[in-house]
């Protein structure tokens, strides 16, 4: 929801709405107290209805300027538990074979909402760091030089931070398959495509299949 | 040199990372007003509690033998609401580069705000009860006094804008120093409409 105090003009509009609403409430209360209360309830219900159907304004995709030599490709890889998955490693290898590429891996510190609210983030960050170190080692073992960092618990915020510091030419988002992916359910991949004007590759990693395989 | 190249060549401390898509100044003002709304909310809770537990309510409010100067407070409300219109006019004027209209709007806003505050002081002196006359009087002075304090802060901000305005500050491109006090002033005005309706009218 947009803040009614985001600008002076918005605050002024809220003032006019407040005058109208309270004029109605006062007149209704003078007629009968129960009518005043009813007016308050109706106006509150109307405000809630407006709030629920309000959509945030569409923002244009964020432009990311290319950094480095013209033929260099900078790839931002964002992954949760799937960060060491074979499908993701294959995708990164294909990028590496395609030309001179630089990789930056972001592992969001996955945490429950309650633990995030209570600032209990250390275990989540430690686990994310372990996943990141293992992935970077695995990439290094096949000759791919990559850097990385542990990101925010919110994948979109982690990607935004990664974009700001790394300025990629392409973004790779790795998720669990449809139905088991919290990120897909939240529309993270679509949101990344809407937010940035660089190609976004979605890689699906099925860890359960890997674990079931002999 | 492009922005990206400049960043690449940059050797100083890195640019501050900003995850939020909301402008920091707008977010700051929103959080401030949210905290203010909660502060007023606590005073309203006290006011309505005292009103509900009053044995004669709602038939007799305020309790006998007290009376509110509804008409004077109504005129005061009209003054304060009008000052929001002149505030809006002032900001629109500086956005269009009309400096005289901007200054006139700011001076009018300040004058009306001051008139509101002075009228409230006179009302306090003549209202016929004091803070020691029971819980009703305490919450009345607490709620209206809290709002009066906000008007005084708003007047200080408007005063700063006027002084800066007469010294040639602000332009159609740079007027954030007018915008933020304007948001605050409208908030103070909105709160007064709620206070006036709840305390004097209903």
Short mmCIF file of N, CA and C in Angstrom, two decimals, chain B residues 15-105:
data_model
loop_
_atom_site.label_atom_id
_atom_site.label_comp_id
_atom_site.label_asym_id
_atom_site.label_seq_id
_atom_site.Cartn_x
_atom_site.Cartn_y
_atom_site.Cartn_z
N UNK B 15 29.65 2.83 -1.91
CA UNK B 15 28.37 3.53 -1.75
C UNK B 15 27.50 2.74 -0.77
N UNK B 16 26.77 3.46 0.08
CA UNK B 16 25.92 2.79 1.06
C UNK B 16 24.90 1.90 0.35
N UNK B 17 24.77 0.68 0.82
CA UNK B 17 23.83 -0.24 0.21
C UNK B 17 22.42 0.07 0.72
N UNK B 18 21.47 0.11 -0.18
CA UNK B 18 20.11 0.45 0.22
C UNK B 18 19.18 -0.60 -0.36
N UNK B 19 18.71 -1.47 0.52
CA UNK B 19 17.86 -2.56 0.04
C UNK B 19 16.45 -2.08 -0.26
N UNK B 20 15.94 -1.19 0.57
CA UNK B 20 14.55 -0.79 0.44
C UNK B 20 14.35 0.04 -0.82
N UNK B 21 13.19 -0.15 -1.49
CA UNK B 21 12.88 0.63 -2.68
C UNK B 21 12.21 1.94 -2.31
N UNK B 22 11.88 2.08 -1.04
CA UNK B 22 11.22 3.30 -0.58
C UNK B 22 12.29 4.35 -0.29
N UNK B 23 12.04 5.57 -0.74
CA UNK B 23 12.97 6.65 -0.46
C UNK B 23 13.13 6.82 1.05
N UNK B 24 14.39 6.95 1.49
CA UNK B 24 14.68 6.97 2.92
C UNK B 24 13.96 8.13 3.62
N UNK B 25 13.85 9.29 2.95
CA UNK B 25 13.21 10.45 3.57
C UNK B 25 11.72 10.23 3.72
N UNK B 26 11.12 9.64 2.70
CA UNK B 26 9.67 9.36 2.77
C UNK B 26 9.40 8.31 3.84
N UNK B 27 10.26 7.27 3.88
CA UNK B 27 10.08 6.22 4.87
C UNK B 27 10.23 6.80 6.28
N UNK B 28 11.21 7.68 6.45
CA UNK B 28 11.44 8.30 7.75
C UNK B 28 10.23 9.10 8.20
N UNK B 29 9.66 9.89 7.28
CA UNK B 29 8.49 10.70 7.62
C UNK B 29 7.30 9.80 7.94
N UNK B 30 7.15 8.72 7.17
CA UNK B 30 6.03 7.80 7.40
C UNK B 30 6.15 7.14 8.79
N UNK B 31 7.37 6.70 9.14
CA UNK B 31 7.57 6.06 10.45
C UNK B 31 7.33 7.06 11.57
N UNK B 32 7.78 8.29 11.35
CA UNK B 32 7.58 9.33 12.37
C UNK B 32 6.09 9.57 12.59
N UNK B 33 5.34 9.70 11.50
CA UNK B 33 3.91 9.96 11.62
C UNK B 33 3.19 8.75 12.22
N UNK B 34 3.67 7.54 11.87
CA UNK B 34 3.07 6.34 12.47
C UNK B 34 3.26 6.35 13.99
N UNK B 35 4.45 6.75 14.44
CA UNK B 35 4.69 6.80 15.88
C UNK B 35 3.84 7.89 16.53
N UNK B 36 3.65 8.99 15.81
CA UNK B 36 2.81 10.07 16.32
C UNK B 36 1.35 9.63 16.43
N UNK B 37 0.89 8.88 15.43
CA UNK B 37 -0.48 8.38 15.45
C UNK B 37 -0.68 7.47 16.67
N UNK B 38 0.34 6.67 16.98
CA UNK B 38 0.23 5.79 18.16
C UNK B 38 0.20 6.62 19.45
N UNK B 39 0.98 7.70 19.47
CA UNK B 39 0.98 8.56 20.65
C UNK B 39 -0.41 9.17 20.87
N UNK B 40 -0.98 9.69 19.78
CA UNK B 40 -2.34 10.24 19.88
C UNK B 40 -3.32 9.13 20.24
N UNK B 41 -3.09 7.95 19.71
CA UNK B 41 -3.97 6.82 20.00
C UNK B 41 -4.03 6.53 21.49
N UNK B 42 -2.90 6.62 22.18
CA UNK B 42 -2.89 6.35 23.62
C UNK B 42 -3.70 7.41 24.36
N UNK B 43 -3.61 8.66 23.92
CA UNK B 43 -4.39 9.72 24.56
C UNK B 43 -5.88 9.57 24.28
N UNK B 44 -6.21 9.16 23.05
CA UNK B 44 -7.62 8.91 22.72
C UNK B 44 -8.17 7.75 23.56
N UNK B 45 -7.35 6.73 23.77
CA UNK B 45 -7.79 5.60 24.59
C UNK B 45 -8.14 6.08 26.00
N UNK B 46 -7.27 6.91 26.57
CA UNK B 46 -7.53 7.46 27.91
C UNK B 46 -8.81 8.29 27.90
N UNK B 47 -8.97 9.10 26.84
CA UNK B 47 -10.14 9.98 26.75
C UNK B 47 -11.43 9.17 26.70
N UNK B 48 -11.47 8.17 25.79
CA UNK B 48 -12.70 7.39 25.65
C UNK B 48 -12.96 6.52 26.88
N UNK B 49 -11.88 6.08 27.53
CA UNK B 49 -12.08 5.30 28.76
C UNK B 49 -12.77 6.15 29.81
N UNK B 50 -12.24 7.35 30.00
CA UNK B 50 -12.84 8.24 31.01
C UNK B 50 -14.28 8.56 30.65
N UNK B 51 -14.52 8.73 29.36
CA UNK B 51 -15.88 9.09 28.91
C UNK B 51 -16.84 7.92 29.12
N UNK B 52 -16.37 6.71 28.81
CA UNK B 52 -17.26 5.54 28.92
C UNK B 52 -17.58 5.23 30.38
N UNK B 53 -16.59 5.36 31.26
CA UNK B 53 -16.84 5.01 32.66
C UNK B 53 -17.59 6.12 33.41
N UNK B 54 -17.78 7.27 32.75
CA UNK B 54 -18.53 8.34 33.40
C UNK B 54 -19.99 7.90 33.57
N UNK B 55 -20.54 7.96 34.78
CA UNK B 55 -21.89 7.41 35.00
C UNK B 55 -22.98 8.11 34.19
N UNK B 56 -22.77 9.36 33.82
CA UNK B 56 -23.81 10.08 33.09
C UNK B 56 -23.67 9.97 31.57
N UNK B 57 -22.56 9.42 31.10
CA UNK B 57 -22.33 9.32 29.66
C UNK B 57 -23.23 8.25 29.08
N UNK B 58 -23.67 8.33 27.83
CA UNK B 58 -23.38 9.43 26.92
C UNK B 58 -24.40 10.57 26.98
N UNK B 59 -25.40 10.44 27.85
CA UNK B 59 -26.45 11.48 27.87
C UNK B 59 -25.88 12.84 28.26
N UNK B 60 -24.98 12.86 29.19
CA UNK B 60 -24.45 14.14 29.67
C UNK B 60 -22.93 14.17 29.47
N UNK B 61 -22.51 14.86 28.44
CA UNK B 61 -21.08 15.02 28.20
C UNK B 61 -20.80 16.39 27.64
N UNK B 62 -19.93 17.19 28.19
CA UNK B 62 -19.11 16.92 29.37
C UNK B 62 -19.95 16.90 30.64
N UNK B 63 -19.42 16.31 31.70
CA UNK B 63 -20.20 16.22 32.94
C UNK B 63 -20.54 17.61 33.49
N UNK B 64 -21.69 17.66 34.11
CA UNK B 64 -22.11 18.94 34.73
C UNK B 64 -21.10 19.37 35.79
N UNK B 65 -20.79 20.61 35.99
CA UNK B 65 -21.39 21.79 35.37
C UNK B 65 -20.55 22.34 34.22
N UNK B 66 -19.72 21.49 33.62
CA UNK B 66 -18.79 22.01 32.61
C UNK B 66 -19.43 22.10 31.22
N UNK B 67 -18.89 23.02 30.43
CA UNK B 67 -19.35 23.18 29.04
C UNK B 67 -18.16 23.47 28.14
N UNK B 68 -18.20 22.90 26.94
CA UNK B 68 -17.14 23.17 25.98
C UNK B 68 -17.50 24.40 25.15
N UNK B 69 -16.53 25.23 24.81
CA UNK B 69 -16.79 26.34 23.88
C UNK B 69 -16.80 25.83 22.45
N UNK B 70 -17.87 25.14 22.09
CA UNK B 70 -17.93 24.46 20.79
C UNK B 70 -17.79 25.45 19.62
N UNK B 71 -18.47 26.60 19.75
CA UNK B 71 -18.44 27.55 18.63
C UNK B 71 -17.03 28.09 18.40
N UNK B 72 -16.39 28.52 19.48
CA UNK B 72 -15.03 29.08 19.36
C UNK B 72 -14.08 28.03 18.79
N UNK B 73 -14.21 26.79 19.33
CA UNK B 73 -13.34 25.72 18.82
C UNK B 73 -13.65 25.43 17.35
N UNK B 74 -14.93 25.59 16.96
CA UNK B 74 -15.31 25.38 15.56
C UNK B 74 -14.66 26.41 14.66
N UNK B 75 -14.69 27.67 15.11
CA UNK B 75 -14.02 28.72 14.33
C UNK B 75 -12.53 28.42 14.23
N UNK B 76 -11.96 27.97 15.35
CA UNK B 76 -10.55 27.62 15.36
C UNK B 76 -10.25 26.47 14.37
N UNK B 77 -11.18 25.52 14.31
CA UNK B 77 -11.02 24.40 13.37
C UNK B 77 -11.01 24.92 11.94
N UNK B 78 -11.93 25.84 11.66
CA UNK B 78 -11.99 26.41 10.30
C UNK B 78 -10.69 27.12 9.96
N UNK B 79 -10.10 27.81 10.95
CA UNK B 79 -8.82 28.50 10.73
C UNK B 79 -7.73 27.49 10.39
N UNK B 80 -7.68 26.40 11.17
CA UNK B 80 -6.62 25.42 10.96
C UNK B 80 -6.79 24.69 9.62
N UNK B 81 -8.03 24.34 9.29
CA UNK B 81 -8.27 23.66 8.00
C UNK B 81 -7.88 24.59 6.85
N UNK B 82 -8.23 25.87 6.97
CA UNK B 82 -7.87 26.83 5.92
C UNK B 82 -6.35 26.93 5.78
N UNK B 83 -5.65 26.84 6.91
CA UNK B 83 -4.18 26.93 6.84
C UNK B 83 -3.58 25.78 6.04
N UNK B 84 -4.26 24.61 6.03
CA UNK B 84 -3.76 23.51 5.21
C UNK B 84 -3.91 23.84 3.72
N UNK B 85 -4.99 24.54 3.39
CA UNK B 85 -5.18 24.93 1.99
C UNK B 85 -4.10 25.91 1.55
N UNK B 86 -3.78 26.87 2.44
CA UNK B 86 -2.74 27.85 2.07
C UNK B 86 -1.36 27.17 2.01
N UNK B 87 -1.17 26.16 2.87
CA UNK B 87 0.09 25.41 2.83
C UNK B 87 0.23 24.70 1.47
N UNK B 88 -0.87 24.08 1.05
CA UNK B 88 -0.87 23.38 -0.24
C UNK B 88 -0.62 24.38 -1.37
N UNK B 89 -1.25 25.53 -1.27
CA UNK B 89 -1.07 26.58 -2.29
C UNK B 89 0.40 27.03 -2.33
N UNK B 90 1.00 27.19 -1.15
CA UNK B 90 2.40 27.63 -1.09
C UNK B 90 3.31 26.63 -1.79
N UNK B 91 3.11 25.36 -1.52
CA UNK B 91 3.98 24.35 -2.13
C UNK B 91 3.77 24.29 -3.64
N UNK B 92 2.51 24.34 -4.07
CA UNK B 92 2.25 24.33 -5.51
C UNK B 92 2.89 25.55 -6.17
N UNK B 93 2.89 26.68 -5.45
CA UNK B 93 3.46 27.91 -6.01
C UNK B 93 4.97 27.78 -6.21
N UNK B 94 5.67 27.24 -5.21
CA UNK B 94 7.13 27.12 -5.37
C UNK B 94 7.46 26.09 -6.44
N UNK B 95 6.59 25.09 -6.60
CA UNK B 95 6.82 24.11 -7.68
C UNK B 95 6.71 24.77 -9.05
N UNK B 96 5.86 25.80 -9.13
CA UNK B 96 5.70 26.52 -10.40
C UNK B 96 6.69 27.69 -10.52
N UNK B 97 7.48 27.90 -9.48
CA UNK B 97 8.46 28.99 -9.51
C UNK B 97 7.88 30.34 -9.14
N UNK B 98 6.68 30.36 -8.57
CA UNK B 98 6.06 31.64 -8.19
C UNK B 98 6.42 31.95 -6.74
N UNK B 99 7.53 32.66 -6.59
CA UNK B 99 8.10 32.87 -5.26
C UNK B 99 7.20 33.73 -4.37
N UNK B 100 6.60 34.80 -4.94
CA UNK B 100 5.76 35.69 -4.12
C UNK B 100 4.56 34.94 -3.56
N UNK B 101 3.94 34.14 -4.42
CA UNK B 101 2.77 33.36 -3.97
C UNK B 101 3.20 32.35 -2.92
N UNK B 102 4.37 31.77 -3.11
CA UNK B 102 4.88 30.81 -2.13
C UNK B 102 5.06 31.46 -0.76
N UNK B 103 5.70 32.63 -0.77
CA UNK B 103 5.94 33.32 0.50
C UNK B 103 4.62 33.78 1.14
N UNK B 104 3.72 34.28 0.29
CA UNK B 104 2.41 34.71 0.82
C UNK B 104 1.68 33.52 1.45
N UNK B 105 1.73 32.38 0.77
CA UNK B 105 1.07 31.17 1.29
C UNK B 105 1.68 30.73 2.61
#
